[in-house]
Amino acid sequence: RIIYVNGRYLPYHDAKVHVEDRGFQLADAVYEVIEVSDNSLVDATRHLTRLWRSLSELSISPPMSEPALCHVMGQTIRRNRVRNGLVYLQVSRGESPRDFLFPDPPVPPTLVCLARATIPAQVDQRAETGIHIITMPETRWKRCDIKTVMLLPACLAKQQAHAQSASEAWFVDAEGLITEGASSNAWIVDRSGRLLTRPLDNTILPGITRRTVMDTAASLGLVVEESPFTVAEALDAAEAFITSATNTVMPVIMIDGQRISSGTPGPLCRQLRRSFARVAE
Ligand code: PDD
């Protein structure tokens, strides 16, 4: 595999970042995961817009222009012959002796781009069955709208889910409302067929797939309400699902060991997954 690091396409084992990179020492870095479908990046413009916003919230200068970054992504995909899979982009504030304060003058940001193949049939197979999730108290910080690499709470949550034979964890805030998954947005379909997902604010990541699913739902004439829901409402829902770049729409059939409705992927969820309109670029 070939990985892009700061201007160079390197063999896998040479793709290294310095130990005093602020991404490594301080999680002072942001990232994006973009799906590659049939050789094309899915929703690339929305992902780059979000990356630019994350960078701006942390006052990190963009490492290059958007077209230049698209070129790097395209090259990385081609050099790795990825037809279906994902691109991972990470930008850190750069390499500088450890200090909480930003380096002054600023140092060049570190940019990493890698592409990995996935097997779409495996994801489709998981979607046929549906996944199990657990819920747990929210442990993350108050700026979950920024896509930073500060992912330890998400790792701990996923590990706990795995230990309970589940594949995702939904965080629950102090009011008992679900925020989002460790690496996905959370959705339910209520008993009157309305799709519910939490409104955007600092407590969740503005998911690109969430946005695209809202558009898809509108085109299918489905009602989407951006309103938060409780664990009890999720357990009582007609359907539940998660959205993320790597899963698109993934049905949830069990929450905290309790079956959702009949315990099989629901009809609206299946319809949304089928119709999920990829904006390939
Ligand atoms: N995760 N919420 C969180 C906390 C996420 O980490 C992600 C994505 C999402 C869904 O966002 P999108 O639809 O833009 O992928 C929501 C990526 C896939 C990851 O960390 O691997």
PDB file of C-alpha atoms and ligand atoms in Angstrom:
ATOM      1  CA  ARG A   1       0.000   0.000   0.000  1.00  0.00           C
ATOM      2  CA  ILE A   2       1.031   3.577  -0.701  1.00  0.00           C
ATOM      3  CA  ILE A   3       0.315   6.374   1.764  1.00  0.00           C
ATOM      4  CA  TYR A   4       0.549  10.119   1.242  1.00  0.00           C
ATOM      5  CA  VAL A   5       2.467  11.938   4.008  1.00  0.00           C
ATOM      6  CA  ASN A   6       3.334  15.636   3.696  1.00  0.00           C
ATOM      7  CA  GLY A   7       3.919  15.818  -0.035  1.00  0.00           C
ATOM      8  CA  ARG A   8       5.227  12.297  -0.635  1.00  0.00           C
ATOM      9  CA  TYR A   9       3.659   8.979  -1.630  1.00  0.00           C
ATOM     10  CA  LEU A  10       5.424   6.433   0.570  1.00  0.00           C
ATOM     11  CA  PRO A  11       5.414   2.656   0.917  1.00  0.00           C
ATOM     12  CA  TYR A  12       3.274   1.542   3.883  1.00  0.00           C
ATOM     13  CA  HIS A  13       6.181   0.900   6.290  1.00  0.00           C
ATOM     14  CA  ASP A  14       7.834   4.245   5.557  1.00  0.00           C
ATOM     15  CA  ALA A  15       4.664   6.273   6.167  1.00  0.00           C
ATOM     16  CA  LYS A  16       5.657   7.894   9.473  1.00  0.00           C
ATOM     17  CA  VAL A  17       4.936  11.052  11.443  1.00  0.00           C
ATOM     18  CA  HIS A  18       7.317  12.532  14.054  1.00  0.00           C
ATOM     19  CA  VAL A  19       6.839  11.708  17.788  1.00  0.00           C
ATOM     20  CA  GLU A  20       6.523  15.434  18.448  1.00  0.00           C
ATOM     21  CA  ASP A  21       3.661  15.791  16.026  1.00  0.00           C
ATOM     22  CA  ARG A  22       0.840  17.519  17.910  1.00  0.00           C
ATOM     23  CA  GLY A  23      -1.628  14.976  16.554  1.00  0.00           C
ATOM     24  CA  PHE A  24       0.271  12.199  18.344  1.00  0.00           C
ATOM     25  CA  GLN A  25       0.983  14.031  21.625  1.00  0.00           C
ATOM     26  CA  LEU A  26      -2.091  16.199  22.042  1.00  0.00           C
ATOM     27  CA  ALA A  27      -4.756  14.906  19.617  1.00  0.00           C
ATOM     28  CA  ASP A  28      -4.449  18.375  18.080  1.00  0.00           C
ATOM     29  CA  ALA A  29      -5.729  17.150  14.723  1.00  0.00           C
ATOM     30  CA  VAL A  30      -8.859  16.693  12.647  1.00  0.00           C
ATOM     31  CA  TYR A  31      -9.876  14.046  10.144  1.00  0.00           C
ATOM     32  CA  GLU A  32     -12.385  12.887   7.548  1.00  0.00           C
ATOM     33  CA  VAL A  33     -13.471   9.475   6.299  1.00  0.00           C
ATOM     34  CA  ILE A  34     -14.873   9.525   2.761  1.00  0.00           C
ATOM     35  CA  GLU A  35     -16.443   6.562   1.017  1.00  0.00           C
ATOM     36  CA  VAL A  36     -15.094   5.449  -2.353  1.00  0.00           C
ATOM     37  CA  SER A  37     -17.749   3.830  -4.505  1.00  0.00           C
ATOM     38  CA  ASP A  38     -16.966   2.573  -8.023  1.00  0.00           C
ATOM     39  CA  ASN A  39     -13.769   4.658  -8.150  1.00  0.00           C
ATOM     40  CA  SER A  40     -15.521   7.869  -7.098  1.00  0.00           C
ATOM     41  CA  LEU A  41     -15.457   9.805  -3.846  1.00  0.00           C
ATOM     42  CA  VAL A  42     -18.922  10.018  -2.304  1.00  0.00           C
ATOM     43  CA  ASP A  43     -20.073  13.477  -1.145  1.00  0.00           C
ATOM     44  CA  ALA A  44     -16.508  14.813  -1.384  1.00  0.00           C
ATOM     45  CA  THR A  45     -17.572  18.461  -1.434  1.00  0.00           C
ATOM     46  CA  ARG A  46     -19.549  18.149   1.796  1.00  0.00           C
ATOM     47  CA  HIS A  47     -16.693  16.274   3.475  1.00  0.00           C
ATOM     48  CA  LEU A  48     -14.163  18.922   2.459  1.00  0.00           C
ATOM     49  CA  THR A  49     -16.460  21.713   3.617  1.00  0.00           C
ATOM     50  CA  ARG A  50     -16.690  19.997   7.005  1.00  0.00           C
ATOM     51  CA  LEU A  51     -12.899  19.491   7.103  1.00  0.00           C
ATOM     52  CA  TRP A  52     -12.384  23.206   6.412  1.00  0.00           C
ATOM     53  CA  ARG A  53     -14.776  24.061   9.223  1.00  0.00           C
ATOM     54  CA  SER A  54     -13.028  21.684  11.668  1.00  0.00           C
ATOM     55  CA  LEU A  55      -9.672  23.264  10.752  1.00  0.00           C
ATOM     56  CA  SER A  56     -11.059  26.748  11.184  1.00  0.00           C
ATOM     57  CA  GLU A  57     -12.561  25.920  14.623  1.00  0.00           C
ATOM     58  CA  LEU A  58      -9.055  24.871  15.758  1.00  0.00           C
ATOM     59  CA  SER A  59      -7.298  27.733  13.909  1.00  0.00           C
ATOM     60  CA  ILE A  60      -5.225  25.309  11.822  1.00  0.00           C
ATOM     61  CA  SER A  61      -4.447  26.625   8.340  1.00  0.00           C
ATOM     62  CA  PRO A  62      -5.569  24.341   5.511  1.00  0.00           C
ATOM     63  CA  PRO A  63      -2.492  22.411   4.299  1.00  0.00           C
ATOM     64  CA  MET A  64      -3.426  23.025   0.639  1.00  0.00           C
ATOM     65  CA  SER A  65      -6.313  24.160  -1.537  1.00  0.00           C
ATOM     66  CA  GLU A  66      -9.445  22.020  -1.966  1.00  0.00           C
ATOM     67  CA  PRO A  67      -8.630  21.142  -5.615  1.00  0.00           C
ATOM     68  CA  ALA A  68      -5.066  20.161  -4.598  1.00  0.00           C
ATOM     69  CA  LEU A  69      -6.435  17.953  -1.832  1.00  0.00           C
ATOM     70  CA  CYS A  70      -8.858  16.333  -4.301  1.00  0.00           C
ATOM     71  CA  HIS A  71      -5.862  15.609  -6.520  1.00  0.00           C
ATOM     72  CA  VAL A  72      -4.001  13.949  -3.621  1.00  0.00           C
ATOM     73  CA  MET A  73      -7.055  11.845  -2.778  1.00  0.00           C
ATOM     74  CA  GLY A  74      -7.459  10.815  -6.421  1.00  0.00           C
ATOM     75  CA  GLN A  75      -3.776   9.855  -6.657  1.00  0.00           C
ATOM     76  CA  THR A  76      -3.932   7.884  -3.402  1.00  0.00           C
ATOM     77  CA  ILE A  77      -6.993   5.985  -4.613  1.00  0.00           C
ATOM     78  CA  ARG A  78      -5.364   5.223  -7.994  1.00  0.00           C
ATOM     79  CA  ARG A  79      -1.965   4.222  -6.611  1.00  0.00           C
ATOM     80  CA  ASN A  80      -3.697   1.770  -4.275  1.00  0.00           C
ATOM     81  CA  ARG A  81      -6.123   0.578  -6.956  1.00  0.00           C
ATOM     82  CA  VAL A  82      -9.075   1.116  -4.627  1.00  0.00           C
ATOM     83  CA  ARG A  83     -12.352   0.693  -6.462  1.00  0.00           C
ATOM     84  CA  ASN A  84     -14.580   0.452  -3.395  1.00  0.00           C
ATOM     85  CA  GLY A  85     -13.429   1.486   0.054  1.00  0.00           C
ATOM     86  CA  LEU A  86     -12.579   4.621   1.925  1.00  0.00           C
ATOM     87  CA  VAL A  87     -10.186   7.535   2.044  1.00  0.00           C
ATOM     88  CA  TYR A  88      -8.862   8.681   5.428  1.00  0.00           C
ATOM     89  CA  LEU A  89      -7.563  12.255   5.672  1.00  0.00           C
ATOM     90  CA  GLN A  90      -5.888  13.653   8.750  1.00  0.00           C
ATOM     91  CA  VAL A  91      -4.520  17.132   9.353  1.00  0.00           C
ATOM     92  CA  SER A  92      -2.630  17.956  12.557  1.00  0.00           C
ATOM     93  CA  ARG A  93      -1.307  21.339  13.681  1.00  0.00           C
ATOM     94  CA  GLY A  94       2.148  19.998  12.854  1.00  0.00           C
ATOM     95  CA  GLU A  95       5.398  19.032  14.499  1.00  0.00           C
ATOM     96  CA  SER A  96       6.723  21.140  17.369  1.00  0.00           C
ATOM     97  CA  PRO A  97       8.265  20.605  20.882  1.00  0.00           C
ATOM     98  CA  ARG A  98       5.467  19.614  23.252  1.00  0.00           C
ATOM     99  CA  ASP A  99       3.617  22.671  24.544  1.00  0.00           C
ATOM    100  CA  PHE A 100      -0.064  23.330  25.179  1.00  0.00           C
ATOM    101  CA  LEU A 101       0.184  26.662  23.395  1.00  0.00           C
ATOM    102  CA  PHE A 102       0.061  26.707  19.607  1.00  0.00           C
ATOM    103  CA  PRO A 103       3.517  27.048  18.031  1.00  0.00           C
ATOM    104  CA  ASP A 104       4.299  30.704  17.306  1.00  0.00           C
ATOM    105  CA  PRO A 105       5.133  31.283  14.537  1.00  0.00           C
ATOM    106  CA  PRO A 106       2.914  28.461  13.221  1.00  0.00           C
ATOM    107  CA  VAL A 107       4.561  25.337  11.770  1.00  0.00           C
ATOM    108  CA  PRO A 108       3.331  23.623   8.587  1.00  0.00           C
ATOM    109  CA  PRO A 109       0.383  21.309   9.306  1.00  0.00           C
ATOM    110  CA  THR A 110       0.876  17.549   8.885  1.00  0.00           C
ATOM    111  CA  LEU A 111      -1.312  16.047   6.147  1.00  0.00           C
ATOM    112  CA  VAL A 112      -1.854  12.315   5.773  1.00  0.00           C
ATOM    113  CA  CYS A 113      -4.049  10.628   3.170  1.00  0.00           C
ATOM    114  CA  LEU A 114      -4.630   6.919   2.904  1.00  0.00           C
ATOM    115  CA  ALA A 115      -6.998   4.770   0.895  1.00  0.00           C
ATOM    116  CA  ARG A 116      -8.206   1.329   1.842  1.00  0.00           C
ATOM    117  CA  ALA A 117     -10.347  -1.168  -0.034  1.00  0.00           C
ATOM    118  CA  THR A 118     -13.468  -2.583   1.590  1.00  0.00           C
ATOM    119  CA  ILE A 119     -15.793  -5.323   0.443  1.00  0.00           C
ATOM    120  CA  PRO A 120     -19.238  -3.783  -0.211  1.00  0.00           C
ATOM    121  CA  ALA A 121     -20.868  -7.240  -0.136  1.00  0.00           C
ATOM    122  CA  GLN A 122     -19.771  -7.643   3.500  1.00  0.00           C
ATOM    123  CA  VAL A 123     -21.414  -4.351   4.510  1.00  0.00           C
ATOM    124  CA  ASP A 124     -24.538  -5.310   2.534  1.00  0.00           C
ATOM    125  CA  GLN A 125     -24.587  -8.652   4.327  1.00  0.00           C
ATOM    126  CA  ARG A 126     -24.460  -6.897   7.719  1.00  0.00           C
ATOM    127  CA  ALA A 127     -27.290  -4.646   6.595  1.00  0.00           C
ATOM    128  CA  GLU A 128     -29.381  -7.698   5.642  1.00  0.00           C
ATOM    129  CA  THR A 129     -29.086  -8.984   9.206  1.00  0.00           C
ATOM    130  CA  GLY A 130     -28.996  -5.659  11.082  1.00  0.00           C
ATOM    131  CA  ILE A 131     -26.714  -4.828  13.992  1.00  0.00           C
ATOM    132  CA  HIS A 132     -26.880  -4.867  17.791  1.00  0.00           C
ATOM    133  CA  ILE A 133     -26.029  -1.762  19.782  1.00  0.00           C
ATOM    134  CA  ILE A 134     -25.757  -0.779  23.426  1.00  0.00           C
ATOM    135  CA  THR A 135     -26.345   2.557  25.169  1.00  0.00           C
ATOM    136  CA  MET A 136     -24.057   4.204  27.715  1.00  0.00           C
ATOM    137  CA  PRO A 137     -23.635   7.575  29.417  1.00  0.00           C
ATOM    138  CA  GLU A 138     -22.090  10.330  27.290  1.00  0.00           C
ATOM    139  CA  THR A 139     -18.414  10.752  28.212  1.00  0.00           C
ATOM    140  CA  ARG A 140     -17.193  13.046  25.439  1.00  0.00           C
ATOM    141  CA  TRP A 141     -16.394  16.764  25.444  1.00  0.00           C
ATOM    142  CA  LYS A 142     -18.747  19.614  24.524  1.00  0.00           C
ATOM    143  CA  ARG A 143     -17.455  20.173  20.980  1.00  0.00           C
ATOM    144  CA  CYS A 144     -18.512  16.942  19.279  1.00  0.00           C
ATOM    145  CA  ASP A 145     -19.383  19.054  16.203  1.00  0.00           C
ATOM    146  CA  ILE A 146     -15.651  19.172  15.384  1.00  0.00           C
ATOM    147  CA  LYS A 147     -14.273  15.994  13.812  1.00  0.00           C
ATOM    148  CA  THR A 148     -11.104  15.657  15.908  1.00  0.00           C
ATOM    149  CA  VAL A 149      -8.927  12.559  16.366  1.00  0.00           C
ATOM    150  CA  MET A 150      -9.615  12.756  20.128  1.00  0.00           C
ATOM    151  CA  LEU A 151     -11.395   9.408  19.916  1.00  0.00           C
ATOM    152  CA  LEU A 152     -10.617   7.662  23.206  1.00  0.00           C
ATOM    153  CA  PRO A 153     -14.220   7.812  24.533  1.00  0.00           C
ATOM    154  CA  ALA A 154     -15.369   6.334  21.203  1.00  0.00           C
ATOM    155  CA  CYS A 155     -12.752   3.542  21.409  1.00  0.00           C
ATOM    156  CA  LEU A 156     -13.780   2.684  24.986  1.00  0.00           C
ATOM    157  CA  ALA A 157     -17.462   2.707  24.010  1.00  0.00           C
ATOM    158  CA  LYS A 158     -16.915   0.475  20.977  1.00  0.00           C
ATOM    159  CA  GLN A 159     -14.763  -1.903  22.989  1.00  0.00           C
ATOM    160  CA  GLN A 160     -17.519  -2.163  25.599  1.00  0.00           C
ATOM    161  CA  ALA A 161     -20.074  -2.747  22.848  1.00  0.00           C
ATOM    162  CA  HIS A 162     -17.861  -5.468  21.390  1.00  0.00           C
ATOM    163  CA  ALA A 163     -17.552  -7.149  24.802  1.00  0.00           C
ATOM    164  CA  GLN A 164     -21.363  -7.340  24.820  1.00  0.00           C
ATOM    165  CA  SER A 165     -21.510  -8.725  21.264  1.00  0.00           C
ATOM    166  CA  ALA A 166     -22.739  -5.414  19.859  1.00  0.00           C
ATOM    167  CA  SER A 167     -21.093  -3.337  17.166  1.00  0.00           C
ATOM    168  CA  GLU A 168     -21.982   0.234  18.096  1.00  0.00           C
ATOM    169  CA  ALA A 169     -22.705   2.258  21.225  1.00  0.00           C
ATOM    170  CA  TRP A 170     -25.165   5.143  21.489  1.00  0.00           C
ATOM    171  CA  PHE A 171     -24.255   7.849  23.994  1.00  0.00           C
ATOM    172  CA  VAL A 172     -26.983   9.141  26.311  1.00  0.00           C
ATOM    173  CA  ASP A 173     -26.799  12.709  27.684  1.00  0.00           C
ATOM    174  CA  ALA A 174     -27.670  13.923  31.211  1.00  0.00           C
ATOM    175  CA  GLU A 175     -31.334  14.410  30.172  1.00  0.00           C
ATOM    176  CA  GLY A 176     -31.616  10.772  29.078  1.00  0.00           C
ATOM    177  CA  LEU A 177     -31.587  11.718  25.385  1.00  0.00           C
ATOM    178  CA  ILE A 178     -29.460   9.871  22.838  1.00  0.00           C
ATOM    179  CA  THR A 179     -26.787  12.066  21.288  1.00  0.00           C
ATOM    180  CA  GLU A 180     -25.217   9.820  18.613  1.00  0.00           C
ATOM    181  CA  GLY A 181     -23.197   6.672  18.084  1.00  0.00           C
ATOM    182  CA  ALA A 182     -19.462   6.377  18.811  1.00  0.00           C
ATOM    183  CA  SER A 183     -18.840   6.660  15.046  1.00  0.00           C
ATOM    184  CA  SER A 184     -22.283   7.213  13.515  1.00  0.00           C
ATOM    185  CA  ASN A 185     -25.463   9.274  13.809  1.00  0.00           C
ATOM    186  CA  ALA A 186     -28.507   7.741  15.512  1.00  0.00           C
ATOM    187  CA  TRP A 187     -31.995   7.485  14.033  1.00  0.00           C
ATOM    188  CA  ILE A 188     -35.354   5.924  14.854  1.00  0.00           C
ATOM    189  CA  VAL A 189     -38.638   5.595  13.001  1.00  0.00           C
ATOM    190  CA  ASP A 190     -41.516   6.189  15.391  1.00  0.00           C
ATOM    191  CA  ARG A 191     -44.823   4.301  15.346  1.00  0.00           C
ATOM    192  CA  SER A 192     -46.396   6.893  13.040  1.00  0.00           C
ATOM    193  CA  GLY A 193     -43.621   6.442  10.487  1.00  0.00           C
ATOM    194  CA  ARG A 194     -41.699   9.662  11.211  1.00  0.00           C
ATOM    195  CA  LEU A 195     -37.929   9.569  11.035  1.00  0.00           C
ATOM    196  CA  LEU A 196     -36.320  11.132  14.101  1.00  0.00           C
ATOM    197  CA  THR A 197     -32.726  12.235  14.517  1.00  0.00           C
ATOM    198  CA  ARG A 198     -31.168  14.681  16.942  1.00  0.00           C
ATOM    199  CA  PRO A 199     -30.893  18.298  15.724  1.00  0.00           C
ATOM    200  CA  LEU A 200     -27.405  19.627  15.017  1.00  0.00           C
ATOM    201  CA  ASP A 201     -25.575  21.422  17.800  1.00  0.00           C
ATOM    202  CA  ASN A 202     -22.296  21.011  19.698  1.00  0.00           C
ATOM    203  CA  THR A 203     -23.332  17.572  21.059  1.00  0.00           C
ATOM    204  CA  ILE A 204     -23.076  15.655  17.765  1.00  0.00           C
ATOM    205  CA  LEU A 205     -21.070  15.496  14.566  1.00  0.00           C
ATOM    206  CA  PRO A 206     -22.947  16.949  11.596  1.00  0.00           C
ATOM    207  CA  GLY A 207     -22.823  13.664   9.678  1.00  0.00           C
ATOM    208  CA  ILE A 208     -22.542  13.921   5.910  1.00  0.00           C
ATOM    209  CA  THR A 209     -24.519  10.687   5.529  1.00  0.00           C
ATOM    210  CA  ARG A 210     -27.140  12.093   7.941  1.00  0.00           C
ATOM    211  CA  ARG A 211     -27.527  15.071   5.584  1.00  0.00           C
ATOM    212  CA  THR A 212     -27.704  12.880   2.462  1.00  0.00           C
ATOM    213  CA  VAL A 213     -30.247  10.568   4.113  1.00  0.00           C
ATOM    214  CA  MET A 214     -32.397  13.608   4.951  1.00  0.00           C
ATOM    215  CA  ASP A 215     -32.341  14.533   1.244  1.00  0.00           C
ATOM    216  CA  THR A 216     -33.096  10.943   0.221  1.00  0.00           C
ATOM    217  CA  ALA A 217     -35.972  10.756   2.724  1.00  0.00           C
ATOM    218  CA  ALA A 218     -37.432  14.004   1.373  1.00  0.00           C
ATOM    219  CA  SER A 219     -37.273  12.675  -2.195  1.00  0.00           C
ATOM    220  CA  LEU A 220     -39.164   9.568  -1.042  1.00  0.00           C
ATOM    221  CA  GLY A 221     -41.817  11.732   0.643  1.00  0.00           C
ATOM    222  CA  LEU A 222     -40.845  10.564   4.133  1.00  0.00           C
ATOM    223  CA  VAL A 223     -41.181  12.864   7.122  1.00  0.00           C
ATOM    224  CA  VAL A 224     -37.939  13.673   8.957  1.00  0.00           C
ATOM    225  CA  GLU A 225     -38.114  15.442  12.273  1.00  0.00           C
ATOM    226  CA  GLU A 226     -34.910  16.728  13.807  1.00  0.00           C
ATOM    227  CA  SER A 227     -35.777  16.112  17.411  1.00  0.00           C
ATOM    228  CA  PRO A 228     -33.971  14.209  20.152  1.00  0.00           C
ATOM    229  CA  PHE A 229     -35.283  10.896  21.511  1.00  0.00           C
ATOM    230  CA  THR A 230     -34.838   8.871  24.700  1.00  0.00           C
ATOM    231  CA  VAL A 231     -33.630   5.291  25.148  1.00  0.00           C
ATOM    232  CA  ALA A 232     -37.233   4.296  26.027  1.00  0.00           C
ATOM    233  CA  GLU A 233     -38.477   5.836  22.761  1.00  0.00           C
ATOM    234  CA  ALA A 234     -35.784   3.988  20.835  1.00  0.00           C
ATOM    235  CA  LEU A 235     -36.730   0.677  22.473  1.00  0.00           C
ATOM    236  CA  ASP A 236     -40.354   1.320  21.559  1.00  0.00           C
ATOM    237  CA  ALA A 237     -39.578   2.468  17.993  1.00  0.00           C
ATOM    238  CA  ALA A 238     -40.829   0.812  14.807  1.00  0.00           C
ATOM    239  CA  GLU A 239     -37.297   0.890  13.379  1.00  0.00           C
ATOM    240  CA  ALA A 240     -33.842   2.099  14.326  1.00  0.00           C
ATOM    241  CA  PHE A 241     -30.709   2.673  12.275  1.00  0.00           C
ATOM    242  CA  ILE A 242     -27.350   4.395  12.151  1.00  0.00           C
ATOM    243  CA  THR A 243     -25.722   6.434   9.391  1.00  0.00           C
ATOM    244  CA  SER A 244     -22.053   6.961   8.566  1.00  0.00           C
ATOM    245  CA  ALA A 245     -19.832   7.196   5.502  1.00  0.00           C
ATOM    246  CA  THR A 246     -18.643   3.622   5.942  1.00  0.00           C
ATOM    247  CA  ASN A 247     -22.105   2.095   6.583  1.00  0.00           C
ATOM    248  CA  THR A 248     -24.451   4.470   4.763  1.00  0.00           C
ATOM    249  CA  VAL A 249     -27.776   3.303   6.303  1.00  0.00           C
ATOM    250  CA  MET A 250     -27.333   0.368   8.715  1.00  0.00           C
ATOM    251  CA  PRO A 251     -30.388  -1.173  10.433  1.00  0.00           C
ATOM    252  CA  VAL A 252     -30.308  -1.653  14.223  1.00  0.00           C
ATOM    253  CA  ILE A 253     -32.309  -4.675  15.375  1.00  0.00           C
ATOM    254  CA  MET A 254     -31.341  -4.875  19.046  1.00  0.00           C
ATOM    255  CA  ILE A 255     -30.673  -2.178  21.671  1.00  0.00           C
ATOM    256  CA  ASP A 256     -29.306  -3.167  25.106  1.00  0.00           C
ATOM    257  CA  GLY A 257     -30.346  -6.763  24.445  1.00  0.00           C
ATOM    258  CA  GLN A 258     -33.942  -5.820  23.549  1.00  0.00           C
ATOM    259  CA  ARG A 259     -35.363  -6.454  20.101  1.00  0.00           C
ATOM    260  CA  ILE A 260     -36.601  -3.431  18.142  1.00  0.00           C
ATOM    261  CA  SER A 261     -40.071  -4.175  16.796  1.00  0.00           C
ATOM    262  CA  SER A 262     -39.896  -7.611  15.134  1.00  0.00           C
ATOM    263  CA  GLY A 263     -36.101  -7.765  15.469  1.00  0.00           C
ATOM    264  CA  THR A 264     -35.476  -7.535  11.719  1.00  0.00           C
ATOM    265  CA  PRO A 265     -34.473  -4.555   9.524  1.00  0.00           C
ATOM    266  CA  GLY A 266     -37.528  -2.353   9.007  1.00  0.00           C
ATOM    267  CA  PRO A 267     -39.103  -1.405   5.646  1.00  0.00           C
ATOM    268  CA  LEU A 268     -38.263   2.342   5.707  1.00  0.00           C
ATOM    269  CA  CYS A 269     -34.718   1.607   6.676  1.00  0.00           C
ATOM    270  CA  ARG A 270     -34.344  -0.864   3.817  1.00  0.00           C
ATOM    271  CA  GLN A 271     -35.922   1.598   1.395  1.00  0.00           C
ATOM    272  CA  LEU A 272     -33.548   4.372   2.521  1.00  0.00           C
ATOM    273  CA  ARG A 273     -30.547   2.098   2.165  1.00  0.00           C
ATOM    274  CA  ARG A 274     -31.601   1.067  -1.352  1.00  0.00           C
ATOM    275  CA  SER A 275     -32.355   4.621  -2.473  1.00  0.00           C
ATOM    276  CA  PHE A 276     -29.400   6.253  -0.713  1.00  0.00           C
ATOM    277  CA  ALA A 277     -28.436   8.706  -3.420  1.00  0.00           C
ATOM    278  CA  ARG A 278     -24.693   8.861  -3.570  1.00  0.00           C
ATOM    279  CA  VAL A 279     -23.429  12.196  -4.779  1.00  0.00           C
ATOM    280  CA  ALA A 280     -20.337  10.783  -6.459  1.00  0.00           C
ATOM    281  CA  GLU A 281     -17.668  13.270  -7.478  1.00  0.00           C
TER     282      GLU A 281
HETATM  283  N1  PDD B   1     -17.242   8.411  11.736  1.00  0.00           N
HETATM  284  N2  PDD B   1     -20.790  10.744  14.492  1.00  0.00           N
HETATM  285  C1  PDD B   1     -19.529  10.424  14.804  1.00  0.00           C
HETATM  286  C2  PDD B   1     -19.066  10.615  16.204  1.00  0.00           C
HETATM  287  C3  PDD B   1     -18.666   9.927  13.805  1.00  0.00           C
HETATM  288  O1  PDD B   1     -17.396   9.614  14.116  1.00  0.00           O
HETATM  289  C4  PDD B   1     -19.155   9.743  12.484  1.00  0.00           C
HETATM  290  C5  PDD B   1     -18.289   9.238  11.365  1.00  0.00           C
HETATM  291  C6  PDD B   1     -20.496  10.094  12.217  1.00  0.00           C
HETATM  292  C7  PDD B   1     -21.102   9.980  10.840  1.00  0.00           C
HETATM  293  O2  PDD B   1     -20.609  10.989   9.994  1.00  0.00           O
HETATM  294  P1  PDD B   1     -20.512  10.778   8.410  1.00  0.00           P
HETATM  295  O3  PDD B   1     -21.865  10.429   7.940  1.00  0.00           O
HETATM  296  O4  PDD B   1     -20.042  12.086   7.919  1.00  0.00           O
HETATM  297  O5  PDD B   1     -19.517   9.658   8.189  1.00  0.00           O
HETATM  298  C8  PDD B   1     -21.276  10.602  13.249  1.00  0.00           C
HETATM  299  C9  PDD B   1     -16.286   7.975  10.743  1.00  0.00           C
HETATM  300  C10 PDD B   1     -16.881   7.124   9.675  1.00  0.00           C
HETATM  301  C11 PDD B   1     -15.116   7.306  11.449  1.00  0.00           C
HETATM  302  O6  PDD B   1     -14.689   7.877  12.450  1.00  0.00           O
HETATM  303  O7  PDD B   1     -14.632   6.260  11.012  1.00  0.00           O
END
